[in-house]
Amino acid sequence: MNRISIFSPATIANVSCGFDVLGLCLDSVGDEMTINTACPKGVKIKEIIGADLPLVAEKNVGGVAALALLEHLQPDHGFEISIKKNIKAGSGIGSSAASAAGAVFAINHLLGSPLSNKELVPFAMQGEKLASGSAHADNVAPALLGGFTLIRSYEPLDIIKIDAPEELYATVIHPQIELKTMDARSVIRENITLKKATVQCGNIAGLISGLYTNDYNLIGRSLHDELVEPVRYILIPKFKEIKVAAMSAGALGGGISGSGPSVFALSRGVQTAQKAAEAMASVLQDTGIPFELHVSPINPTGIKIL
Ligand code: ADP
């Protein structure tokens, strides 16, 4: 096999209470990538359709992740990468992560899968470091593994995959304003009070417990962010109104997707997720800000071979 085409999914990082440690994998939106082996060693980004992104491998998150993997595996040939971007860069649903995770997944597969998907995460994280300045795993881990992923520890890296309850659906609204991860990180406070840390611990434990026990109400009660949302929401137009609209339509809860500007809601059942989508859309319709909407089940397995 010298060529592979994959679907590399969008992801929601943080999931309200899990700043930098929780993520989930979407199913209905993602990039398509084709990777083939090539004679010269190294990585060449052959083409990018649908976005104006760097073709120089060292400046593209997919290229950087691929180069990190090649440095480790030392194959005697190189790879060419073509990307069809469906996830807009800077959307907050893991555009950069899809390229990074997709590149390492495809190359590993073409080399006979010497590494597991979990073992690929650190290489994909190198791509994320280029995009946001921090080698975070909360988008690349769910893209590679599917479901929800919890990063229990970064040093050493310890990732736990959690299957999502079957009826859980995500709604995402992406207001088309640009918000760079680096800028969204700059508003976060370094120090937090013990009281806030305690509330956050309770919520993340509740969310994980709700996922394991299929307790949708507990999932909803736990979708609160004490630490980041209260300072970051001002960067997102009509954030509070969008969230209230989703909840009024029956969503279990929601928050900022990754570092924004996308806003997500989780619902029980596709119909409620669709009602939440309509309600969230009606808020932005009044502002004239263009937006994209996605309603998706939780993708149980991550990247798919096409
Ligand atoms: P997102 O959360 O949607 O991934 P980020 O702000 O983290 O958004 O990453 C987008 C940044 O990464 C942009 O500055 C973009 O130019 C850069 N980038 C480089 N290569 C890629 C790629 N292959 N896909 C997406 N973004 C890329």
Short mmCIF file of C-alpha atoms and ligand atoms in Angstrom, two decimals:
data_model
loop_
_atom_site.label_atom_id
_atom_site.label_comp_id
_atom_site.label_asym_id
_atom_site.label_seq_id
_atom_site.Cartn_x
_atom_site.Cartn_y
_atom_site.Cartn_z
CA MET A 1 0.00 0.00 0.00
CA ASN A 2 1.47 3.34 -0.98
CA ARG A 3 -1.53 5.66 -0.78
CA ILE A 4 -4.33 6.22 1.72
CA SER A 5 -7.33 8.56 1.93
CA ILE A 6 -8.82 9.40 5.30
CA PHE A 7 -11.56 11.40 6.99
CA SER A 8 -10.02 13.35 9.85
CA PRO A 9 -12.73 14.62 12.19
CA ALA A 10 -13.37 17.90 13.94
CA THR A 11 -13.24 17.81 17.74
CA ILE A 12 -14.49 19.81 20.70
CA ALA A 13 -11.78 20.49 23.27
CA ASN A 14 -12.29 21.43 26.94
CA VAL A 15 -16.00 20.41 26.93
CA SER A 16 -16.73 23.15 29.51
CA CYS A 17 -15.19 21.85 32.71
CA GLY A 18 -12.16 20.04 31.26
CA PHE A 19 -9.81 22.85 30.26
CA ASP A 20 -6.86 21.32 28.34
CA VAL A 21 -7.73 17.80 29.55
CA LEU A 22 -11.06 16.80 27.95
CA GLY A 23 -12.09 16.48 24.33
CA LEU A 24 -14.68 14.76 22.19
CA CYS A 25 -14.76 13.61 18.59
CA LEU A 26 -17.36 14.77 16.05
CA ASP A 27 -18.62 12.68 13.18
CA SER A 28 -20.33 14.92 10.67
CA VAL A 29 -17.57 17.43 10.01
CA GLY A 30 -13.95 16.82 9.17
CA ASP A 31 -11.16 17.18 6.62
CA GLU A 32 -10.27 14.72 3.89
CA MET A 33 -6.62 13.89 3.42
CA THR A 34 -4.73 11.76 0.91
CA ILE A 35 -1.19 10.71 1.72
CA ASN A 36 1.14 8.80 -0.57
CA THR A 37 4.68 7.53 -0.32
CA ALA A 38 7.27 9.42 -2.37
CA CYS A 39 10.89 8.95 -3.39
CA PRO A 40 12.64 11.87 -1.71
CA LYS A 41 12.79 11.58 2.07
CA GLY A 42 10.86 14.11 4.13
CA VAL A 43 7.37 15.59 3.82
CA LYS A 44 5.85 17.56 0.97
CA ILE A 45 2.46 19.27 1.25
CA LYS A 46 1.25 18.72 -2.32
CA GLU A 47 -1.99 20.68 -2.21
CA ILE A 48 -4.50 22.24 0.15
CA ILE A 49 -8.02 22.70 -1.15
CA GLY A 50 -10.52 24.95 0.62
CA ALA A 51 -8.16 27.06 2.72
CA ASP A 52 -5.23 29.38 2.37
CA LEU A 53 -2.71 27.59 4.58
CA PRO A 54 1.07 27.18 4.35
CA LEU A 55 2.37 24.61 1.87
CA VAL A 56 5.82 24.61 3.49
CA ALA A 57 5.87 21.46 5.65
CA GLU A 58 7.62 23.18 8.55
CA LYS A 59 4.87 25.83 8.70
CA ASN A 60 1.90 23.50 8.36
CA VAL A 61 0.71 21.63 11.45
CA GLY A 62 0.21 18.46 9.37
CA GLY A 63 3.75 18.76 8.03
CA VAL A 64 5.28 19.39 11.46
CA ALA A 65 3.47 16.42 13.01
CA ALA A 66 4.49 14.21 10.07
CA LEU A 67 8.14 15.30 10.33
CA ALA A 68 8.14 14.52 14.08
CA LEU A 69 6.88 11.00 13.33
CA LEU A 70 9.41 10.46 10.51
CA GLU A 71 12.21 11.55 12.83
CA HIS A 72 11.12 8.74 15.17
CA LEU A 73 10.39 6.00 12.61
CA GLN A 74 13.19 6.82 10.13
CA PRO A 75 11.63 5.31 6.98
CA ASP A 76 13.85 5.19 3.86
CA HIS A 77 11.41 7.27 1.79
CA GLY A 78 9.17 10.31 2.15
CA PHE A 79 5.48 11.23 1.97
CA GLU A 80 3.26 13.66 0.10
CA ILE A 81 0.16 15.09 1.74
CA SER A 82 -2.97 16.54 0.09
CA ILE A 83 -5.59 18.14 2.32
CA LYS A 84 -9.18 19.10 1.57
CA LYS A 85 -10.04 21.46 4.43
CA ASN A 86 -13.65 21.40 5.51
CA ILE A 87 -12.87 22.64 9.04
CA LYS A 88 -12.08 26.33 8.98
CA ALA A 89 -8.78 27.30 10.63
CA GLY A 90 -9.28 29.18 13.88
CA SER A 91 -12.83 27.83 14.30
CA GLY A 92 -12.28 26.20 17.67
CA ILE A 93 -13.27 22.75 16.46
CA GLY A 94 -9.79 21.42 15.95
CA SER A 95 -8.87 22.45 12.42
CA SER A 96 -5.17 22.25 13.13
CA ALA A 97 -5.60 19.03 15.13
CA ALA A 98 -7.39 17.32 12.22
CA SER A 99 -4.37 17.95 9.98
CA ALA A 100 -1.84 16.92 12.64
CA ALA A 101 -3.69 13.77 13.72
CA GLY A 102 -4.59 12.84 10.13
CA ALA A 103 -0.99 13.15 8.91
CA VAL A 104 0.48 10.89 11.60
CA PHE A 105 -2.39 8.39 11.37
CA ALA A 106 -1.99 8.02 7.59
CA ILE A 107 1.81 7.78 7.61
CA ASN A 108 1.76 5.22 10.43
CA HIS A 109 -0.78 3.18 8.46
CA LEU A 110 1.30 3.31 5.26
CA LEU A 111 4.30 2.07 7.27
CA GLY A 112 2.37 -0.97 8.52
CA SER A 113 1.06 0.53 11.79
CA PRO A 114 4.18 0.23 13.99
CA LEU A 115 2.52 2.53 16.55
CA SER A 116 -0.93 2.46 18.16
CA ASN A 117 -3.20 5.47 17.74
CA LYS A 118 -2.50 6.38 21.38
CA GLU A 119 1.24 6.28 20.72
CA LEU A 120 0.72 8.69 17.81
CA VAL A 121 -0.69 11.43 20.07
CA PRO A 122 2.70 12.97 21.10
CA PHE A 123 3.70 13.39 17.44
CA ALA A 124 0.39 15.04 16.56
CA MET A 125 0.89 17.32 19.58
CA GLN A 126 4.04 18.71 17.94
CA GLY A 127 1.82 20.06 15.17
CA GLU A 128 -0.49 21.68 17.71
CA LYS A 129 2.51 23.41 19.26
CA LEU A 130 3.08 25.18 15.95
CA ALA A 131 -0.55 26.38 15.78
CA SER A 132 -1.08 27.57 19.32
CA GLY A 133 2.28 27.68 21.07
CA SER A 134 1.36 24.83 23.41
CA ALA A 135 1.56 21.11 22.69
CA HIS A 136 -1.94 20.38 23.93
CA ALA A 137 -3.61 17.00 23.28
CA ASP A 138 -7.28 17.74 23.88
CA ASN A 139 -8.08 17.90 20.15
CA VAL A 140 -5.59 15.44 18.68
CA ALA A 141 -6.38 12.71 21.23
CA PRO A 142 -10.14 12.55 20.45
CA ALA A 143 -9.39 12.83 16.70
CA LEU A 144 -7.11 9.77 16.92
CA LEU A 145 -9.10 7.72 19.43
CA GLY A 146 -12.75 8.80 19.07
CA GLY A 147 -15.32 9.18 21.84
CA PHE A 148 -14.32 11.40 24.76
CA THR A 149 -10.71 11.51 25.85
CA LEU A 150 -9.39 12.54 29.24
CA ILE A 151 -5.77 13.56 29.58
CA ARG A 152 -5.16 12.53 33.17
CA SER A 153 -1.59 13.74 32.99
CA TYR A 154 0.65 15.49 30.46
CA GLU A 155 3.91 14.45 32.12
CA PRO A 156 3.96 11.56 31.68
CA LEU A 157 1.24 11.54 29.01
CA ASP A 158 -1.67 9.43 30.27
CA ILE A 159 -4.79 9.41 28.09
CA ILE A 160 -8.03 7.62 28.90
CA LYS A 161 -10.68 7.05 26.26
CA ILE A 162 -14.29 7.12 27.43
CA ASP A 163 -17.13 5.90 25.22
CA ALA A 164 -19.99 8.36 24.82
CA PRO A 165 -23.57 7.42 25.71
CA GLU A 166 -25.29 6.40 22.48
CA GLU A 167 -27.92 9.12 22.38
CA LEU A 168 -25.52 11.98 23.01
CA TYR A 169 -25.37 14.52 20.17
CA ALA A 170 -23.34 17.68 19.76
CA THR A 171 -24.49 20.95 18.22
CA VAL A 172 -21.84 23.45 17.18
CA ILE A 173 -22.33 26.99 15.93
CA HIS A 174 -19.32 28.69 14.42
CA PRO A 175 -19.62 32.48 14.15
CA GLN A 176 -17.32 33.38 11.28
CA ILE A 177 -15.04 35.75 13.13
CA GLU A 178 -11.40 34.89 13.53
CA LEU A 179 -10.20 34.12 17.03
CA LYS A 180 -6.67 32.75 17.26
CA THR A 181 -6.03 30.14 19.96
CA MET A 182 -3.02 32.18 21.06
CA ASP A 183 -5.20 35.29 21.60
CA ALA A 184 -7.92 33.31 23.39
CA ARG A 185 -5.27 31.88 25.73
CA SER A 186 -3.94 35.33 26.56
CA VAL A 187 -7.13 36.34 28.45
CA ILE A 188 -6.94 33.38 30.84
CA ARG A 189 -5.86 34.07 34.42
CA GLU A 190 -2.86 32.10 35.67
CA ASN A 191 -4.06 31.90 39.28
CA ILE A 192 -7.39 30.58 40.51
CA THR A 193 -8.97 30.38 43.92
CA LEU A 194 -9.27 27.12 45.83
CA LYS A 195 -13.05 27.59 45.81
CA LYS A 196 -13.19 27.72 42.02
CA ALA A 197 -10.81 24.75 41.72
CA THR A 198 -13.09 22.73 44.01
CA VAL A 199 -16.18 23.50 41.92
CA GLN A 200 -14.31 22.61 38.72
CA CYS A 201 -13.12 19.28 40.19
CA GLY A 202 -16.67 18.42 41.19
CA ASN A 203 -17.95 19.14 37.71
CA ILE A 204 -15.30 17.22 35.80
CA ALA A 205 -15.73 14.23 38.10
CA GLY A 206 -19.51 14.49 37.58
CA LEU A 207 -19.15 14.66 33.81
CA ILE A 208 -16.88 11.60 33.66
CA SER A 209 -19.21 9.72 36.00
CA GLY A 210 -22.21 10.69 33.84
CA LEU A 211 -20.46 9.41 30.71
CA TYR A 212 -19.70 6.05 32.31
CA THR A 213 -23.20 5.59 33.70
CA ASN A 214 -25.16 7.06 30.73
CA ASP A 215 -26.65 9.59 33.13
CA TYR A 216 -27.66 12.42 30.80
CA ASN A 217 -28.91 14.68 33.59
CA LEU A 218 -25.64 14.35 35.46
CA ILE A 219 -23.76 15.17 32.24
CA GLY A 220 -25.89 18.31 31.91
CA ARG A 221 -25.44 19.35 35.55
CA SER A 222 -21.69 18.99 35.17
CA LEU A 223 -21.26 21.07 32.01
CA HIS A 224 -20.09 24.21 33.82
CA ASP A 225 -16.79 25.97 33.53
CA GLU A 226 -15.67 28.04 36.52
CA LEU A 227 -12.24 28.88 35.20
CA VAL A 228 -12.09 29.87 31.55
CA GLU A 229 -15.58 30.60 30.21
CA PRO A 230 -16.19 33.49 32.65
CA VAL A 231 -13.21 35.42 31.20
CA ARG A 232 -13.21 34.14 27.62
CA TYR A 233 -16.85 34.51 26.69
CA ILE A 234 -16.48 38.24 25.98
CA LEU A 235 -14.48 37.35 22.85
CA ILE A 236 -17.51 35.54 21.37
CA PRO A 237 -20.44 37.56 20.01
CA LYS A 238 -23.73 36.81 21.84
CA PHE A 239 -22.17 33.88 23.73
CA LYS A 240 -24.54 34.03 26.71
CA GLU A 241 -27.62 34.40 24.52
CA ILE A 242 -26.55 31.43 22.35
CA LYS A 243 -26.06 29.25 25.40
CA VAL A 244 -29.40 30.25 26.93
CA ALA A 245 -31.13 29.56 23.59
CA ALA A 246 -29.63 26.05 23.41
CA MET A 247 -30.67 25.26 26.97
CA SER A 248 -34.19 26.60 26.37
CA ALA A 249 -34.45 24.26 23.38
CA GLY A 250 -33.70 21.31 25.66
CA ALA A 251 -29.91 20.92 25.45
CA LEU A 252 -28.24 19.36 28.48
CA GLY A 253 -25.57 22.05 28.61
CA GLY A 254 -22.82 23.65 26.59
CA GLY A 255 -20.03 26.15 26.45
CA ILE A 256 -17.14 27.41 24.36
CA SER A 257 -15.73 24.84 21.94
CA GLY A 258 -11.98 24.76 22.44
CA SER A 259 -10.77 28.33 22.52
CA GLY A 260 -13.75 29.56 20.48
CA PRO A 261 -15.33 31.25 18.67
CA SER A 262 -17.44 28.11 18.14
CA VAL A 263 -20.04 27.42 20.82
CA PHE A 264 -21.24 23.87 21.50
CA ALA A 265 -24.20 22.23 23.18
CA LEU A 266 -24.74 18.58 24.09
CA SER A 267 -28.20 17.08 23.85
CA ARG A 268 -29.93 13.77 24.35
CA GLY A 269 -31.15 12.67 20.91
CA VAL A 270 -30.73 14.13 17.46
CA GLN A 271 -34.07 15.94 17.50
CA THR A 272 -33.18 17.99 20.55
CA ALA A 273 -29.74 18.66 19.09
CA GLN A 274 -31.43 20.00 15.95
CA LYS A 275 -33.82 22.17 17.98
CA ALA A 276 -30.80 23.53 19.85
CA ALA A 277 -29.16 24.28 16.50
CA GLU A 278 -32.18 26.29 15.33
CA ALA A 279 -32.35 28.20 18.61
CA MET A 280 -28.61 28.98 18.56
CA ALA A 281 -28.82 30.06 14.92
CA SER A 282 -31.74 32.41 15.58
CA VAL A 283 -29.55 34.41 18.00
CA LEU A 284 -26.81 34.98 15.44
CA GLN A 285 -29.26 35.56 12.57
CA ASP A 286 -30.27 38.83 14.26
CA THR A 287 -26.65 40.08 14.30
CA GLY A 288 -25.82 39.60 10.63
CA ILE A 289 -22.66 37.67 11.58
CA PRO A 290 -22.32 34.73 9.17
CA PHE A 291 -22.09 31.33 10.83
CA GLU A 292 -21.86 27.59 10.22
CA LEU A 293 -23.93 25.00 12.08
CA HIS A 294 -23.11 21.36 12.75
CA VAL A 295 -25.22 18.67 14.41
CA SER A 296 -23.28 15.47 14.99
CA PRO A 297 -23.30 12.23 16.93
CA ILE A 298 -20.15 11.53 18.92
CA ASN A 299 -17.73 9.68 16.63
CA PRO A 300 -16.84 6.48 18.48
CA THR A 301 -13.59 5.62 16.69
CA GLY A 302 -11.97 8.81 15.37
CA ILE A 303 -10.17 9.04 12.01
CA LYS A 304 -11.66 6.80 9.31
CA ILE A 305 -10.02 5.25 6.26
CA LEU A 306 -12.05 6.13 3.16
P1 ADP B 1 -8.32 25.51 15.55
O1 ADP B 1 -8.69 25.46 17.00
O2 ADP B 1 -9.53 25.64 14.70
O3 ADP B 1 -7.40 24.42 15.15
P2 ADP B 1 -6.06 27.20 15.84
O4 ADP B 1 -6.06 28.70 16.01
O5 ADP B 1 -5.60 26.34 16.95
O6 ADP B 1 -7.52 26.83 15.34
O7 ADP B 1 -5.13 26.82 14.60
C1 ADP B 1 -5.18 27.47 13.42
C2 ADP B 1 -3.80 28.08 13.12
O8 ADP B 1 -2.91 27.05 12.64
C3 ADP B 1 -3.92 29.11 12.02
O9 ADP B 1 -3.04 30.17 12.33
C4 ADP B 1 -3.42 28.38 10.78
O10 ADP B 1 -2.84 29.24 9.84
C5 ADP B 1 -2.41 27.41 11.35
N1 ADP B 1 -2.26 26.19 10.52
C6 ADP B 1 -1.12 25.74 9.95
N2 ADP B 1 -1.35 24.59 9.29
C7 ADP B 1 -2.66 24.29 9.41
C8 ADP B 1 -3.50 23.24 8.95
N3 ADP B 1 -3.03 22.24 8.19
N4 ADP B 1 -4.79 23.26 9.29
C9 ADP B 1 -5.30 24.26 10.05
N5 ADP B 1 -4.56 25.28 10.52
C10 ADP B 1 -3.25 25.31 10.21
#
